[in-house]
Amino acid sequence: MTAIILSLILIALGTTLWQRGRIEGEYRDVGLLVDWSDVQVLSALTGTSVEELLTGFQVRGANGLVVSMEALTQLDFAAIPPGYAMIIPRVDLVVPGTEETGEVSFAPDLDRWSQSIDRVRRQGLVLPGLVFSLGDDESPFVRQEKPGDGLSIFPLKSWLTAQDLALGRVEFGEVPGESSIAAAVGEKVLRVHTVPRREVRVYSLTKSAERYARAVRERGYRGLWIRLILPEDTTQDSPLGIVLPEASPSDLLADNYALVDKTASLVQGDGFSLGIPRPLPPWNNGLLGFSGALLAVLWALCLLLVIVGFSPVVAGLLAALAGLGSLVIYGTNPIFARQGIAFVAANLFPALALWRGLTADREKSPVPAVRRTLAVFGQVVALAVCGGLVVTIALGDYRFMIKTHQFLGVKVALLLPLLSAGILALFWDEEAKRLHRPSAAFLKRRLAGVNTLTRWQVMAVGILGLAALGLYLARSGNFVVPVPEVEVWMRTQLERWLVARPRTKEFLIGYPLLLVGLYWTQARINPPWGQAVTVVGSVAAVSMVNTFCHIHSPITLGLLRTLYGIILGTLLGLILILLSFLVAGKHLGIHRGTGREVDLG
């Protein structure tokens, strides 16, 4: 029976990875689209004709334009060189004069829009999708809308379907109601990345180009809406009456040409081609994939139930009921069922991995401590990798790749495994090899080592722990904590060397500390502090599973950055273990293989 279950899980995994790899391999055309309004401003600044500018951008890799719907109605197609193959219409939701009140002033003239779309198609140009723009500043109208409102109140769904237009979703610029529109057009979505005007002014040319290329390589974007480098005292809506910057027009022109050229070079250097981007085709791994993920989660659930004290028979019955309920939910709401299984897997497997590391047998053994440490470390990593792969199977649906639906509970999945595994380890009876019933006496015995600390030491450890936890959660987002320049430099170098850059908290912090903590425990140098360090180091396992929760990122990239993180982290961890061994051996008389317990505190 076990062999059958394992075979089903492996078949589901193999099918999912093959489907993901095939789609990601076929859809590698990237569109480089310059903004029409920016081109007009640059033309006024440099005295260069629009046609000459577009030709210059085209020979450097640009193959499309982003044009506002208003400008599209009067667009002079004669100014567009033959090398341009597509136009993405831009719908501006922010109307001047309404930002302060947040009034809804967006009233689309769909008949006029239809005429503009027909004009574009008659010119032989492709329309990959239509994007909605919030402008360069935040719009109160958009921010005050409730989820599900916004664009959904306008008659755009049927119009997009009738025009056979994909919905272009701009990263970090999503508008409330876009998801409902995406569902109405059959999830026909083109994901677009751009650098907002307010960020263009502070980014260097190289950083802007690297950001565009990174969006393609790491997050699966296929449309790049290039915003040109313009003086701070210009805007895309007022090309007249501009005060020329200190930089000469020729320098300004050269910088923008270099931006497009650099972006195109980086994108092509990553193995992508410049062409017309296409929405992903509908696909999912079906009931087979869902069943494989479900079986893996039920196995882990049975293991957890046995750990907490249930008999194997009762644990199996409870898991069977949970599996039956999951299948019923899948029959009525497949997306929600997939999100639920993925959430359980993302929390359960890292918790089991950490629990294994904290409760590993540390009795005296003729096997060297380093070898025992590596064995336990391998088990911890294997459980975490299993969790990440199960999440990949569970979210095996193209709607997660285009982000119309997402993994639910990212922040919870970063914290809950640490808390649950810590509680399990706290009440683990090392002598009986089972979970002890919670009691004050047992807890006091488990925390006996803490009694040697002073009140101030306990307070210091608590404050540092809370600060580290806050930083850990904040760094998991996109906007909360800025990245230090040193780390930015290190990330850039790793991207150049490895392409798939491993996460900093994995290879530089998590895995090394996890190995050191396990070594201190296995070598019986100081088991209580070893377990504490193990908990801190377990963020690597949690972070690894979190990597696979971002289904919109290429699966190959996720696997490579996981592998690189494990390799680099293991090497650094072994160096730290060597230092620990040398320090312990020199100052405390510890010798390899003695199994002597020493208190480093």
Tab-separated table of N, CA and C in Angstrom, residues 522-592:
chain	number	residue	atom	x	y	z
A	522	GLN	N	24.303	17.271	18.954
A	522	GLN	CA	24.804	15.918	18.745
A	522	GLN	C	26.130	15.680	19.462
A	523	ALA	N	26.986	16.694	19.498
A	523	ALA	CA	28.269	16.566	20.189
A	523	ALA	C	28.122	16.754	21.691
A	524	ARG	N	26.913	17.082	22.129
A	524	ARG	CA	26.605	17.287	23.552
A	524	ARG	C	27.489	18.376	24.148
A	525	ILE	N	27.798	19.370	23.306
A	525	ILE	CA	28.549	20.520	23.806
A	525	ILE	C	27.659	21.341	24.725
A	526	ASN	N	26.477	21.659	24.247
A	526	ASN	CA	25.485	22.362	25.061
A	526	ASN	C	24.122	22.191	24.387
A	527	PRO	N	23.431	21.076	24.655
A	527	PRO	CA	22.162	20.783	23.981
A	527	PRO	C	21.104	21.882	24.083
A	528	PRO	N	20.879	22.518	25.243
A	528	PRO	CA	19.844	23.561	25.288
A	528	PRO	C	20.119	24.713	24.329
A	529	TRP	N	21.361	25.214	24.355
A	529	TRP	CA	21.691	26.295	23.434
A	529	TRP	C	21.757	25.789	21.994
A	530	GLY	N	22.143	24.539	21.817
A	530	GLY	CA	22.133	23.961	20.480
A	530	GLY	C	20.738	23.931	19.888
A	531	GLN	N	19.752	23.593	20.718
A	531	GLN	CA	18.370	23.589	20.239
A	531	GLN	C	17.892	25.002	19.919
A	532	ALA	N	18.308	25.970	20.727
A	532	ALA	CA	17.913	27.358	20.462
A	532	ALA	C	18.476	27.836	19.123
A	533	VAL	N	19.745	27.507	18.872
A	533	VAL	CA	20.364	27.895	17.601
A	533	VAL	C	19.706	27.143	16.442
A	534	THR	N	19.314	25.898	16.676
A	534	THR	CA	18.626	25.122	15.645
A	534	THR	C	17.317	25.778	15.238
A	535	VAL	N	16.575	26.295	16.227
A	535	VAL	CA	15.313	26.977	15.927
A	535	VAL	C	15.565	28.190	15.036
A	536	VAL	N	16.594	28.970	15.376
A	536	VAL	CA	16.917	30.145	14.560
A	536	VAL	C	17.313	29.712	13.147
A	537	GLY	N	18.119	28.666	13.063
A	537	GLY	CA	18.572	28.206	11.752
A	537	GLY	C	17.482	27.582	10.907
A	538	SER	N	16.397	27.168	11.548
A	538	SER	CA	15.319	26.514	10.797
A	538	SER	C	14.575	27.471	9.875
A	539	VAL	N	14.858	28.772	9.969
A	539	VAL	CA	14.232	29.705	9.020
A	539	VAL	C	14.621	29.337	7.589
A	540	ALA	N	15.737	28.608	7.442
A	540	ALA	CA	16.137	28.179	6.098
A	540	ALA	C	15.116	27.209	5.521
A	541	ALA	N	14.669	26.251	6.347
A	541	ALA	CA	13.680	25.283	5.879
A	541	ALA	C	12.358	25.958	5.557
A	542	VAL	N	11.945	26.888	6.416
A	542	VAL	CA	10.692	27.611	6.188
A	542	VAL	C	10.797	28.459	4.925
A	543	SER	N	11.929	29.140	4.763
A	543	SER	CA	12.130	29.990	3.592
A	543	SER	C	12.160	29.168	2.306
A	544	MET	N	12.744	27.987	2.382
A	544	MET	CA	12.797	27.129	1.202
A	544	MET	C	11.396	26.761	0.723
A	545	VAL	N	10.540	26.346	1.651
A	545	VAL	CA	9.165	26.013	1.278
A	545	VAL	C	8.452	27.247	0.747
A	546	ASN	N	8.740	28.404	1.351
A	546	ASN	CA	8.127	29.653	0.901
A	546	ASN	C	8.486	29.966	-0.552
A	547	THR	N	9.675	29.555	-0.979
A	547	THR	CA	10.081	29.766	-2.372
A	547	THR	C	9.092	29.126	-3.336
A	548	PHE	N	8.617	27.938	-2.998
A	548	PHE	CA	7.714	27.209	-3.890
A	548	PHE	C	6.270	27.685	-3.773
A	549	CYS	N	5.993	28.547	-2.799
A	549	CYS	CA	4.651	29.127	-2.704
A	549	CYS	C	4.431	30.191	-3.769
A	550	HIS	N	5.515	30.713	-4.336
A	550	HIS	CA	5.422	31.732	-5.381
A	550	HIS	C	5.391	31.028	-6.741
A	551	ILE	N	4.225	30.523	-7.086
A	551	ILE	CA	4.085	29.701	-8.279
A	551	ILE	C	4.340	30.492	-9.552
A	552	HIS	N	4.188	31.814	-9.496
A	552	HIS	CA	4.435	32.609	-10.702
A	552	HIS	C	5.911	32.633	-11.078
A	553	SER	N	6.786	32.241	-10.151
A	553	SER	CA	8.217	32.174	-10.472
A	553	SER	C	8.516	30.865	-11.200
A	554	PRO	N	9.446	30.862	-12.140
A	554	PRO	CA	9.771	29.640	-12.888
A	554	PRO	C	10.203	28.515	-11.957
A	555	ILE	N	9.722	27.309	-12.218
A	555	ILE	CA	10.017	26.174	-11.353
A	555	ILE	C	11.502	25.824	-11.385
A	556	THR	N	12.131	25.954	-12.553
A	556	THR	CA	13.564	25.662	-12.651
A	556	THR	C	14.370	26.596	-11.763
A	557	LEU	N	13.984	27.867	-11.746
A	557	LEU	CA	14.681	28.840	-10.911
A	557	LEU	C	14.533	28.474	-9.438
A	558	GLY	N	13.315	28.080	-9.027
A	558	GLY	CA	13.096	27.708	-7.635
A	558	GLY	C	13.928	26.510	-7.227
A	559	LEU	N	14.009	25.510	-8.095
A	559	LEU	CA	14.801	24.319	-7.786
A	559	LEU	C	16.286	24.649	-7.709
A	560	LEU	N	16.763	25.480	-8.635
A	560	LEU	CA	18.185	25.834	-8.639
A	560	LEU	C	18.569	26.672	-7.430
A	561	ARG	N	17.742	27.680	-7.095
A	561	ARG	CA	18.100	28.525	-5.960
A	561	ARG	C	18.021	27.725	-4.659
A	562	THR	N	17.145	26.726	-4.605
A	562	THR	CA	17.094	25.845	-3.439
A	562	THR	C	18.365	25.014	-3.348
A	563	LEU	N	18.781	24.441	-4.470
A	563	LEU	CA	19.998	23.624	-4.494
A	563	LEU	C	21.221	24.457	-4.138
A	564	TYR	N	21.355	25.629	-4.738
A	564	TYR	CA	22.499	26.490	-4.439
A	564	TYR	C	22.502	26.909	-2.971
A	565	GLY	N	21.323	27.200	-2.437
A	565	GLY	CA	21.239	27.590	-1.034
A	565	GLY	C	21.711	26.487	-0.110
A	566	ILE	N	21.313	25.243	-0.419
A	566	ILE	CA	21.727	24.105	0.407
A	566	ILE	C	23.240	23.907	0.326
A	567	ILE	N	23.789	23.975	-0.884
A	567	ILE	CA	25.230	23.743	-1.060
A	567	ILE	C	26.048	24.823	-0.353
A	568	LEU	N	25.754	26.096	-0.634
A	568	LEU	CA	26.517	27.185	-0.015
A	568	LEU	C	26.316	27.203	1.496
A	569	GLY	N	25.074	26.999	1.940
A	569	GLY	CA	24.799	27.007	3.374
A	569	GLY	C	25.496	25.877	4.098
A	570	THR	N	25.563	24.706	3.459
A	570	THR	CA	26.247	23.568	4.076
A	570	THR	C	27.739	23.841	4.206
A	571	LEU	N	28.335	24.414	3.174
A	571	LEU	CA	29.769	24.735	3.234
A	571	LEU	C	30.066	25.730	4.353
A	572	LEU	N	29.266	26.788	4.438
A	572	LEU	CA	29.472	27.766	5.509
A	572	LEU	C	29.220	27.137	6.875
A	573	GLY	N	28.213	26.271	6.953
A	573	GLY	CA	27.924	25.608	8.223
A	573	GLY	C	29.057	24.712	8.677
A	574	LEU	N	29.670	23.994	7.746
A	574	LEU	CA	30.798	23.133	8.106
A	574	LEU	C	31.983	23.957	8.602
A	575	ILE	N	32.169	25.130	8.013
A	575	ILE	CA	33.237	26.019	8.497
A	575	ILE	C	32.955	26.449	9.929
A	576	LEU	N	31.705	26.805	10.216
A	576	LEU	CA	31.344	27.199	11.582
A	576	LEU	C	31.482	26.026	12.548
A	577	ILE	N	31.145	24.825	12.100
A	577	ILE	CA	31.312	23.644	12.950
A	577	ILE	C	32.787	23.432	13.273
A	578	LEU	N	33.634	23.604	12.264
A	578	LEU	CA	35.078	23.463	12.491
A	578	LEU	C	35.560	24.476	13.518
A	579	LEU	N	35.096	25.710	13.398
A	579	LEU	CA	35.476	26.729	14.379
A	579	LEU	C	34.968	26.360	15.767
A	580	SER	N	33.735	25.853	15.844
A	580	SER	CA	33.187	25.430	17.134
A	580	SER	C	34.018	24.303	17.728
A	581	PHE	N	34.416	23.351	16.887
A	581	PHE	CA	35.218	22.229	17.354
A	581	PHE	C	36.574	22.695	17.867
A	582	LEU	N	37.191	23.628	17.121
A	582	LEU	CA	38.505	24.125	17.535
A	582	LEU	C	38.417	24.894	18.841
A	583	VAL	N	37.393	25.745	18.966
A	583	VAL	CA	37.229	26.521	20.194
A	583	VAL	C	36.957	25.597	21.369
A	584	ALA	N	36.049	24.625	21.160
A	584	ALA	CA	35.721	23.703	22.245
A	584	ALA	C	36.920	22.844	22.613
A	585	GLY	N	37.661	22.373	21.599
A	585	GLY	CA	38.804	21.521	21.873
A	585	GLY	C	39.930	22.257	22.570
A	586	LYS	N	40.144	23.531	22.230
A	586	LYS	CA	41.255	24.293	22.797
A	586	LYS	C	40.975	24.743	24.222
A	587	HIS	N	39.752	25.239	24.445
A	587	HIS	CA	39.456	25.854	25.733
A	587	HIS	C	38.733	24.933	26.704
A	588	LEU	N	38.118	23.839	26.179
A	588	LEU	CA	37.307	23.012	27.070
A	588	LEU	C	37.722	21.551	27.060
A	589	GLY	N	38.766	21.234	26.328
A	589	GLY	CA	39.265	19.872	26.353
A	589	GLY	C	38.375	18.870	25.660
A	590	ILE	N	37.609	19.313	24.672
A	590	ILE	CA	36.731	18.389	23.967
A	590	ILE	C	37.514	17.723	22.847
A	591	HIS	N	37.383	16.431	22.740
A	591	HIS	CA	38.067	15.701	21.682
A	591	HIS	C	37.050	14.911	20.881
A	592	ARG	N	37.329	14.788	19.642
A	592	ARG	CA	36.391	14.145	18.730
A	592	ARG	C	36.086	12.718	19.173
